[in-house]
CSV table of C-alpha atoms in Angstrom, one decimal:
chain,number,residue,atom,x,y,z
N,27,MET,CA,-41.0,-65.5,61.0
N,28,LYS,CA,-42.3,-64.2,64.3
N,29,ARG,CA,-43.9,-67.5,65.0
N,30,PHE,CA,-40.8,-69.5,64.4
N,31,PRO,CA,-39.6,-69.8,68.1
N,32,TRP,CA,-43.0,-71.0,69.1
N,33,LEU,CA,-43.1,-73.6,66.4
N,34,MET,CA,-39.6,-74.8,67.4
N,35,ALA,CA,-40.8,-75.2,71.0
N,36,LEU,CA,-43.8,-77.1,69.9
N,37,ALA,CA,-41.7,-79.4,67.7
N,38,LEU,CA,-39.4,-80.0,70.7
N,39,VAL,CA,-42.0,-81.2,73.1
N,40,VAL,CA,-44.1,-83.2,70.7
N,41,SER,CA,-41.1,-85.1,69.4
N,42,GLY,CA,-40.3,-86.8,72.7
N,43,ALA,CA,-42.5,-88.1,75.5
N,44,ALA,CA,-45.3,-85.5,75.2
N,45,PHE,CA,-47.9,-88.0,74.1
N,46,ALA,CA,-46.9,-90.9,76.4
N,47,GLN,CA,-49.6,-91.7,78.9
N,48,PRO,CA,-49.2,-92.9,82.5
N,49,ARG,CA,-49.5,-96.6,83.1
N,50,ASN,CA,-51.4,-98.3,86.0
N,51,ASP,CA,-49.9,-101.8,85.4
N,52,LEU,CA,-46.2,-101.3,86.3
N,53,PRO,CA,-44.4,-103.5,88.9
N,54,GLN,CA,-45.0,-102.5,92.5
N,55,PRO,CA,-41.8,-103.7,94.3
N,56,TYR,CA,-42.5,-102.0,97.7
N,57,ARG,CA,-44.3,-102.8,100.9
N,58,THR,CA,-45.9,-99.9,102.7
N,59,THR,CA,-46.1,-98.9,106.4
N,60,ARG,CA,-47.9,-95.8,107.6
N,61,ASP,CA,-47.3,-93.2,110.3
N,62,TRP,CA,-43.6,-93.8,110.5
N,63,GLY,CA,-41.7,-91.6,112.9
N,64,GLU,CA,-42.0,-90.6,116.6
N,65,LEU,CA,-44.2,-87.6,117.2
N,66,PRO,CA,-44.0,-85.0,120.0
N,67,THR,CA,-46.1,-85.7,123.0
N,68,GLY,CA,-49.8,-84.9,122.3
N,69,VAL,CA,-49.3,-84.2,118.6
N,70,LYS,CA,-50.9,-86.1,115.8
N,71,TRP,CA,-50.0,-86.0,112.1
N,72,ALA,CA,-51.5,-83.1,110.3
N,73,ALA,CA,-51.4,-82.8,106.6
N,74,VAL,CA,-47.9,-83.9,105.6
N,75,THR,CA,-46.5,-81.9,102.7
N,76,ALA,CA,-42.8,-82.7,102.3
N,77,VAL,CA,-40.2,-85.3,103.4
N,78,GLU,CA,-36.5,-84.3,102.8
N,79,PRO,CA,-33.5,-86.5,103.7
N,80,ALA,CA,-30.3,-84.6,104.5
N,81,PRO,CA,-26.7,-85.4,103.6
N,82,ASP,CA,-26.0,-86.4,107.3
N,83,GLY,CA,-28.7,-89.1,107.2
N,84,SER,CA,-31.3,-87.1,109.1
N,85,ILE,CA,-34.8,-86.7,107.7
N,86,TYR,CA,-37.0,-83.6,107.8
N,87,VAL,CA,-40.8,-83.9,107.7
N,88,ILE,CA,-43.0,-80.9,107.1
N,89,HIS,CA,-46.6,-81.0,108.3
N,90,ARG,CA,-49.4,-78.4,108.8
N,91,CYS,CA,-49.5,-78.4,112.6
N,92,PHE,CA,-53.1,-79.4,113.1
N,93,ALA,CA,-55.4,-80.7,110.3
N,94,ASN,CA,-54.5,-78.6,107.3
N,95,SER,CA,-53.2,-75.3,108.6
N,96,CYS,CA,-50.6,-73.8,111.0
N,97,ALA,CA,-52.5,-70.5,111.4
N,98,GLY,CA,-53.0,-69.8,115.0
N,99,ARG,CA,-51.5,-73.1,116.1
N,100,SER,CA,-48.6,-73.8,118.5
N,101,GLU,CA,-47.4,-77.1,117.1
N,102,ALA,CA,-44.1,-77.2,115.2
N,103,PRO,CA,-44.4,-77.8,111.5
N,104,ILE,CA,-40.8,-79.0,111.0
N,105,LEU,CA,-39.8,-82.3,112.5
N,106,LYS,CA,-36.3,-83.7,112.3
N,107,TYR,CA,-35.6,-87.4,112.6
N,108,ASP,CA,-32.8,-89.9,112.5
N,109,ALA,CA,-32.9,-92.7,110.0
N,110,ALA,CA,-34.7,-95.0,112.5
N,111,GLY,CA,-37.6,-92.5,113.0
N,112,LYS,CA,-36.4,-91.1,116.4
N,113,LEU,CA,-37.4,-87.5,116.8
N,114,LEU,CA,-34.3,-85.3,117.1
N,115,ALA,CA,-35.7,-81.7,117.0
N,116,THR,CA,-38.7,-79.6,116.1
N,117,TRP,CA,-39.0,-75.9,115.1
N,118,GLY,CA,-41.0,-73.4,113.2
N,119,GLN,CA,-43.7,-72.7,115.7
N,120,GLY,CA,-45.7,-69.6,114.9
N,121,MET,CA,-43.8,-68.9,111.6
N,122,PHE,CA,-46.1,-70.5,109.0
N,123,ASN,CA,-49.6,-70.5,107.8
N,124,PHE,CA,-49.4,-73.2,105.1
N,125,PRO,CA,-46.0,-74.9,104.9
N,126,HIS,CA,-45.8,-76.5,101.5
N,127,GLY,CA,-42.6,-77.6,99.6
N,128,ALA,CA,-39.1,-78.1,101.0
N,129,THR,CA,-35.6,-79.0,100.0
N,130,VAL,CA,-32.2,-79.7,101.6
N,131,ASP,CA,-29.2,-78.2,99.9
N,132,ALA,CA,-25.7,-79.7,99.6
N,133,GLU,CA,-24.6,-78.0,102.9
N,134,GLY,CA,-27.5,-79.6,104.8
N,135,ASN,CA,-29.6,-76.4,105.1
N,136,LEU,CA,-33.4,-76.8,105.0
N,137,TRP,CA,-35.6,-74.6,102.8
N,138,VAL,CA,-39.3,-74.4,103.3
N,139,THR,CA,-42.1,-72.4,101.5
N,140,ASP,CA,-45.2,-70.9,103.0
N,141,ALA,CA,-48.0,-71.0,100.4
N,142,ARG,CA,-50.6,-68.9,102.1
N,143,GLY,CA,-50.7,-65.4,103.4
N,144,ASP,CA,-52.7,-64.4,106.5
N,145,GLY,CA,-52.1,-62.5,109.7
N,146,GLY,CA,-48.9,-60.8,108.6
N,147,LYS,CA,-47.3,-64.2,107.6
N,148,GLY,CA,-46.9,-66.3,104.5
N,149,HIS,CA,-45.9,-65.9,100.8
N,150,GLN,CA,-42.3,-66.6,101.8
N,151,VAL,CA,-39.4,-69.0,101.5
N,152,PHE,CA,-37.2,-69.7,104.6
N,153,LYS,CA,-33.7,-71.1,104.8
N,154,PHE,CA,-32.8,-72.9,108.1
N,155,ASP,CA,-29.5,-74.4,109.3
N,156,LYS,CA,-29.6,-77.9,110.7
N,157,ASN,CA,-30.4,-76.5,114.1
N,158,GLY,CA,-33.4,-74.5,113.0
N,159,ARG,CA,-31.7,-71.0,112.9
N,160,VAL,CA,-33.1,-68.8,110.1
N,161,LEU,CA,-30.3,-68.0,107.6
N,162,MET,CA,-32.3,-66.3,104.9
N,163,THR,CA,-35.9,-65.2,104.1
N,164,LEU,CA,-37.2,-64.5,100.6
N,165,GLY,CA,-40.4,-62.6,100.0
N,166,LYS,CA,-42.3,-60.2,102.3
N,167,ALA,CA,-44.3,-61.6,105.2
N,168,GLY,CA,-48.0,-61.8,104.4
N,169,VAL,CA,-47.6,-59.8,101.1
N,170,SER,CA,-48.8,-61.3,97.8
N,171,GLY,CA,-47.3,-60.0,94.6
N,172,SER,CA,-45.6,-60.6,91.3
N,173,GLY,CA,-42.5,-58.5,91.6
N,174,PRO,CA,-38.9,-59.6,92.0
N,175,ASP,CA,-39.1,-59.5,95.8
N,176,LEU,CA,-42.7,-60.9,96.2
N,177,PHE,CA,-44.4,-64.3,95.8
N,178,ASP,CA,-48.0,-65.4,95.6
N,179,GLN,CA,-48.4,-68.8,97.3
N,180,PRO,CA,-44.9,-70.3,96.6
N,181,THR,CA,-45.1,-74.0,96.4
N,182,ASP,CA,-41.6,-75.4,96.3
N,183,VAL,CA,-37.9,-74.5,96.2
N,184,VAL,CA,-34.7,-76.2,94.9
N,185,ILE,CA,-31.0,-75.2,95.1
N,186,ALA,CA,-28.6,-75.6,92.2
N,187,ALA,CA,-25.0,-76.9,92.6
N,188,ASN,CA,-23.7,-73.3,92.5
N,189,GLY,CA,-26.1,-72.1,95.1
N,190,ASP,CA,-28.7,-70.5,92.8
N,191,ILE,CA,-32.2,-70.6,94.2
N,192,PHE,CA,-35.3,-71.6,92.1
N,193,VAL,CA,-38.8,-71.1,93.5
N,194,ALA,CA,-42.0,-72.5,92.0
N,195,ASP,CA,-44.5,-69.6,92.5
N,196,SER,CA,-48.3,-69.9,92.7
N,197,HIS,CA,-50.7,-72.6,93.9
N,198,ARG,CA,-54.0,-73.3,92.3
N,199,ASN,CA,-55.7,-70.1,91.1
N,200,GLY,CA,-52.6,-68.1,92.0
N,201,LYS,CA,-51.6,-65.0,90.1
N,202,ASN,CA,-48.1,-65.9,89.0
N,203,ASN,CA,-47.5,-69.4,87.6
N,204,ARG,CA,-43.8,-68.8,87.2
N,205,ILE,CA,-40.3,-70.0,88.2
N,206,VAL,CA,-38.2,-67.4,89.9
N,207,LYS,CA,-34.4,-67.6,90.0
N,208,PHE,CA,-32.2,-66.0,92.6
N,209,SER,CA,-28.5,-65.9,93.3
N,210,LYS,CA,-27.2,-67.8,96.3
N,211,ASP,CA,-27.3,-64.6,98.4
N,212,GLY,CA,-31.0,-64.1,97.5
N,213,LYS,CA,-30.7,-61.5,94.7
N,214,PHE,CA,-33.3,-61.7,92.0
N,215,ILE,CA,-31.9,-62.9,88.6
N,216,LYS,CA,-34.9,-63.7,86.4
N,217,GLU,CA,-38.3,-65.3,86.1
N,218,TRP,CA,-40.1,-67.2,83.4
N,219,GLY,CA,-43.6,-68.7,82.8
N,220,HIS,CA,-47.1,-67.5,82.9
N,221,LYS,CA,-50.6,-69.1,83.0
N,222,GLY,CA,-51.4,-71.2,80.0
N,223,THR,CA,-51.3,-74.7,78.4
N,224,GLY,CA,-48.7,-74.1,75.6
N,225,PRO,CA,-45.0,-75.0,75.6
N,226,GLY,CA,-43.3,-73.2,78.5
N,227,GLU,CA,-46.6,-72.0,79.9
N,228,ILE,CA,-47.5,-73.2,83.4
N,229,SER,CA,-50.7,-73.8,85.3
N,230,GLU,CA,-50.0,-74.5,89.0
N,231,PRO,CA,-46.2,-75.1,89.3
N,232,HIS,CA,-46.6,-77.4,92.3
N,233,THR,CA,-43.1,-79.0,92.6
N,234,ILE,CA,-39.6,-78.5,91.3
N,235,ALA,CA,-36.4,-80.7,91.2
N,236,LEU,CA,-33.0,-80.9,89.6
N,237,ASP,CA,-31.3,-83.8,87.9
N,238,SER,CA,-27.5,-84.5,87.8
N,239,ARG,CA,-27.2,-82.4,84.7
N,240,GLY,CA,-28.7,-79.4,86.4
N,241,ARG,CA,-32.0,-79.5,84.4
N,242,LEU,CA,-35.1,-78.2,86.2
N,243,PHE,CA,-38.1,-80.5,86.3
N,244,VAL,CA,-41.2,-78.5,87.0
N,245,GLY,CA,-44.4,-80.2,88.0
N,246,ASP,CA,-47.0,-78.3,85.9
N,247,ARG,CA,-49.8,-79.9,87.7
N,248,GLU,CA,-53.0,-78.5,86.2
N,249,ASN,CA,-51.5,-79.3,82.7
N,250,ASN,CA,-50.8,-82.9,83.8
N,251,ARG,CA,-47.2,-82.8,82.8
N,252,ILE,CA,-43.6,-82.3,83.8
N,253,GLN,CA,-41.8,-79.5,81.9
N,254,ILE,CA,-38.0,-79.7,81.8
N,255,PHE,CA,-36.0,-76.4,81.5
N,256,ASP,CA,-32.4,-75.4,81.6
N,257,GLN,CA,-31.4,-73.0,84.4
N,258,ASP,CA,-32.0,-70.0,82.2
N,259,GLY,CA,-35.6,-71.0,81.4
N,260,LYS,CA,-35.2,-72.6,78.0
N,261,LEU,CA,-37.7,-75.4,77.5
N,262,LEU,CA,-36.0,-78.7,76.8
N,263,ASP,CA,-38.8,-81.3,77.0
N,264,GLU,CA,-42.3,-82.2,78.2
N,265,TRP,CA,-43.2,-85.5,79.9
N,266,ARG,CA,-46.7,-86.8,80.6
N,267,GLN,CA,-45.9,-90.5,81.4
N,268,PHE,CA,-45.5,-89.8,85.1
N,269,GLY,CA,-49.1,-88.7,85.6
N,270,ARG,CA,-50.3,-85.5,87.3
N,271,PRO,CA,-47.2,-84.3,89.3
N,272,SER,CA,-47.7,-83.0,92.8
N,273,GLY,CA,-44.2,-83.9,94.0
N,274,ILE,CA,-40.9,-84.8,92.3
N,275,THR,CA,-37.6,-85.9,93.7
N,276,ILE,CA,-34.6,-87.0,91.8
N,277,THR,CA,-31.8,-89.0,93.4
N,278,LYS,CA,-28.1,-88.7,92.6
N,279,ASP,CA,-28.3,-91.6,90.1
N,280,ASP,CA,-31.1,-89.8,88.2
N,281,THR,CA,-33.9,-92.0,89.4
N,282,ILE,CA,-37.0,-89.9,89.4
N,283,TYR,CA,-39.9,-90.3,91.8
N,284,VAL,CA,-43.2,-88.5,90.9
N,285,ALA,CA,-46.1,-88.3,93.3
N,286,ASP,CA,-49.5,-88.2,91.7
N,287,SER,CA,-52.1,-87.2,94.3
N,288,GLU,CA,-54.9,-86.0,92.1
N,289,SER,CA,-55.5,-88.2,89.1
N,290,GLY,CA,-58.9,-89.9,88.8
N,291,PRO,CA,-62.2,-88.4,87.9
N,292,ASP,CA,-62.1,-84.9,86.6
N,293,THR,CA,-63.5,-82.7,89.4
N,294,GLY,CA,-63.1,-79.5,87.4
N,295,ALA,CA,-59.3,-79.1,87.8
N,296,HIS,CA,-58.4,-81.1,84.6
N,297,GLU,CA,-57.5,-84.3,86.4
N,298,LEU,CA,-56.6,-87.5,84.4
N,299,PRO,CA,-59.6,-89.9,84.3
N,300,GLY,CA,-58.7,-93.5,84.7
N,301,THR,CA,-55.1,-92.8,85.8
N,302,LYS,CA,-54.4,-94.2,89.3
N,303,LYS,CA,-52.9,-92.1,92.0
N,304,GLY,CA,-49.5,-93.1,93.4
N,305,ILE,CA,-45.8,-92.7,93.0
N,306,ARG,CA,-44.3,-93.5,89.6
N,307,ILE,CA,-40.6,-94.3,89.5
N,308,GLY,CA,-38.3,-94.2,86.5
N,309,SER,CA,-35.3,-92.5,84.9
N,310,ALA,CA,-34.7,-88.8,84.6
N,311,ARG,CA,-32.2,-89.5,81.8
N,312,ASP,CA,-34.6,-91.0,79.3
N,313,GLY,CA,-38.1,-90.7,80.8
N,314,SER,CA,-38.7,-94.4,81.1
N,315,VAL,CA,-41.1,-95.4,83.9
N,316,THR,CA,-40.3,-98.7,85.6
N,317,ALA,CA,-42.2,-99.0,88.8
N,318,PHE,CA,-45.4,-97.8,90.6
N,319,ILE,CA,-46.4,-97.5,94.2
N,320,GLU,CA,-50.1,-97.5,94.0
N,321,ASP,CA,-52.1,-95.3,96.4
N,322,MET,CA,-54.5,-96.9,98.9
N,323,GLU,CA,-57.4,-95.0,97.2
N,324,PRO,CA,-56.1,-94.9,93.6
N,325,LEU,CA,-59.3,-93.9,91.8
N,326,THR,CA,-61.3,-92.1,94.4
N,327,PRO,CA,-62.6,-88.6,93.3
N,328,ASP,CA,-60.8,-87.0,96.4
N,329,HIS,CA,-57.3,-85.8,96.0
N,330,SER,CA,-56.0,-88.4,98.4
N,331,GLY,CA,-52.6,-89.6,97.4
N,332,ALA,CA,-49.1,-88.5,98.5
N,333,GLU,CA,-48.3,-85.0,97.4
N,334,GLY,CA,-44.7,-84.9,98.6
N,335,VAL,CA,-42.1,-87.6,98.0
N,336,GLY,CA,-38.7,-88.2,99.5
N,337,VAL,CA,-36.1,-91.0,99.2
N,338,ASP,CA,-33.5,-91.7,101.9
N,339,ALA,CA,-29.9,-93.1,101.4
N,340,GLN,CA,-31.2,-96.7,101.8
N,341,GLY,CA,-33.7,-96.3,99.0
N,342,ASN,CA,-36.8,-96.1,101.2
N,343,VAL,CA,-39.5,-93.9,99.7
N,344,TYR,CA,-41.6,-91.6,101.8
N,345,GLY,CA,-45.0,-90.2,100.8
N,346,ALA,CA,-46.3,-87.0,102.3
N,347,VAL,CA,-50.1,-87.3,102.4
N,348,VAL,CA,-52.2,-84.2,102.8
N,349,ARG,CA,-55.9,-85.1,102.8
N,350,ARG,CA,-55.5,-88.3,104.9
N,351,GLN,CA,-52.9,-86.6,107.2
N,352,MET,CA,-50.3,-89.4,107.3
N,353,LEU,CA,-46.7,-90.2,106.5
N,354,GLU,CA,-46.1,-93.3,104.4
N,355,ARG,CA,-42.9,-95.3,104.2
N,356,HIS,CA,-42.3,-97.6,101.3
N,357,VAL,CA,-39.6,-100.3,101.6
N,358,LYS,CA,-38.4,-102.5,98.8
N,359,ARG,CA,-39.6,-106.1,99.1
């Protein structure tokens, strides 16, 4: 009888979309432009990691200052735009080592994670108001750990309708591989997940998103799947048809956009051979996949596709590209 809960979890995930494979032959109804958005004078795009539209129509873009790191750099990692790509504000200089995931809450506040510790910075989550003022900080600067007040390379953050905070904690080879839940005022509530390949286990939780029902979609990247949990950590389903998830965003109508930046030849990180990189689009309600924005290097061995993905109010899709250091904008044909 002790094995019964595990068997129930296994039956749950194998009964749905667990065995579905990502397709390369879906419709591609978008045209792509690159390097959208005005940059500060003298600044070039570094590794772009997140694109987050806000309720007021502005768009936040997170990049790593210069090349692939903000350590020791003076550039601002946070860029705020209007819908036309005009630069409105910048901030975050000197605060980050390795800005990673981001989200905008219902009140328009921007949350950003720092997934690397060095020089007394990093392993933290920051909450900013729309003008760049810090409202909250989670984690301890530069300190890696597994306790209720520490992170190890937090990759992403999402905010529930009631204000509860969910952090995806640990990048590749990180020590935690967990989801951490806090109250809206930053008090630790609970955590779940540990390294592994079984139901509810996680290997590199790289992205996290919420659907209209409040379900948590966790990009379990090294396991090439999305795991869906309720807000108390109960496993609800497992999906593999969206590829290897680096970034997930879900719009109000439950359209799900999943950025796969790493599929292709297996380089030792359990990638999906033969699966093209790109952004797969479908329904968060039933798991159907209906469209695909193919990456410009879909089968190269390098991890070259968009890692982060955002969608504005007009339905334009933004890809945050790390290795090639660019911002892509995909517009419906």
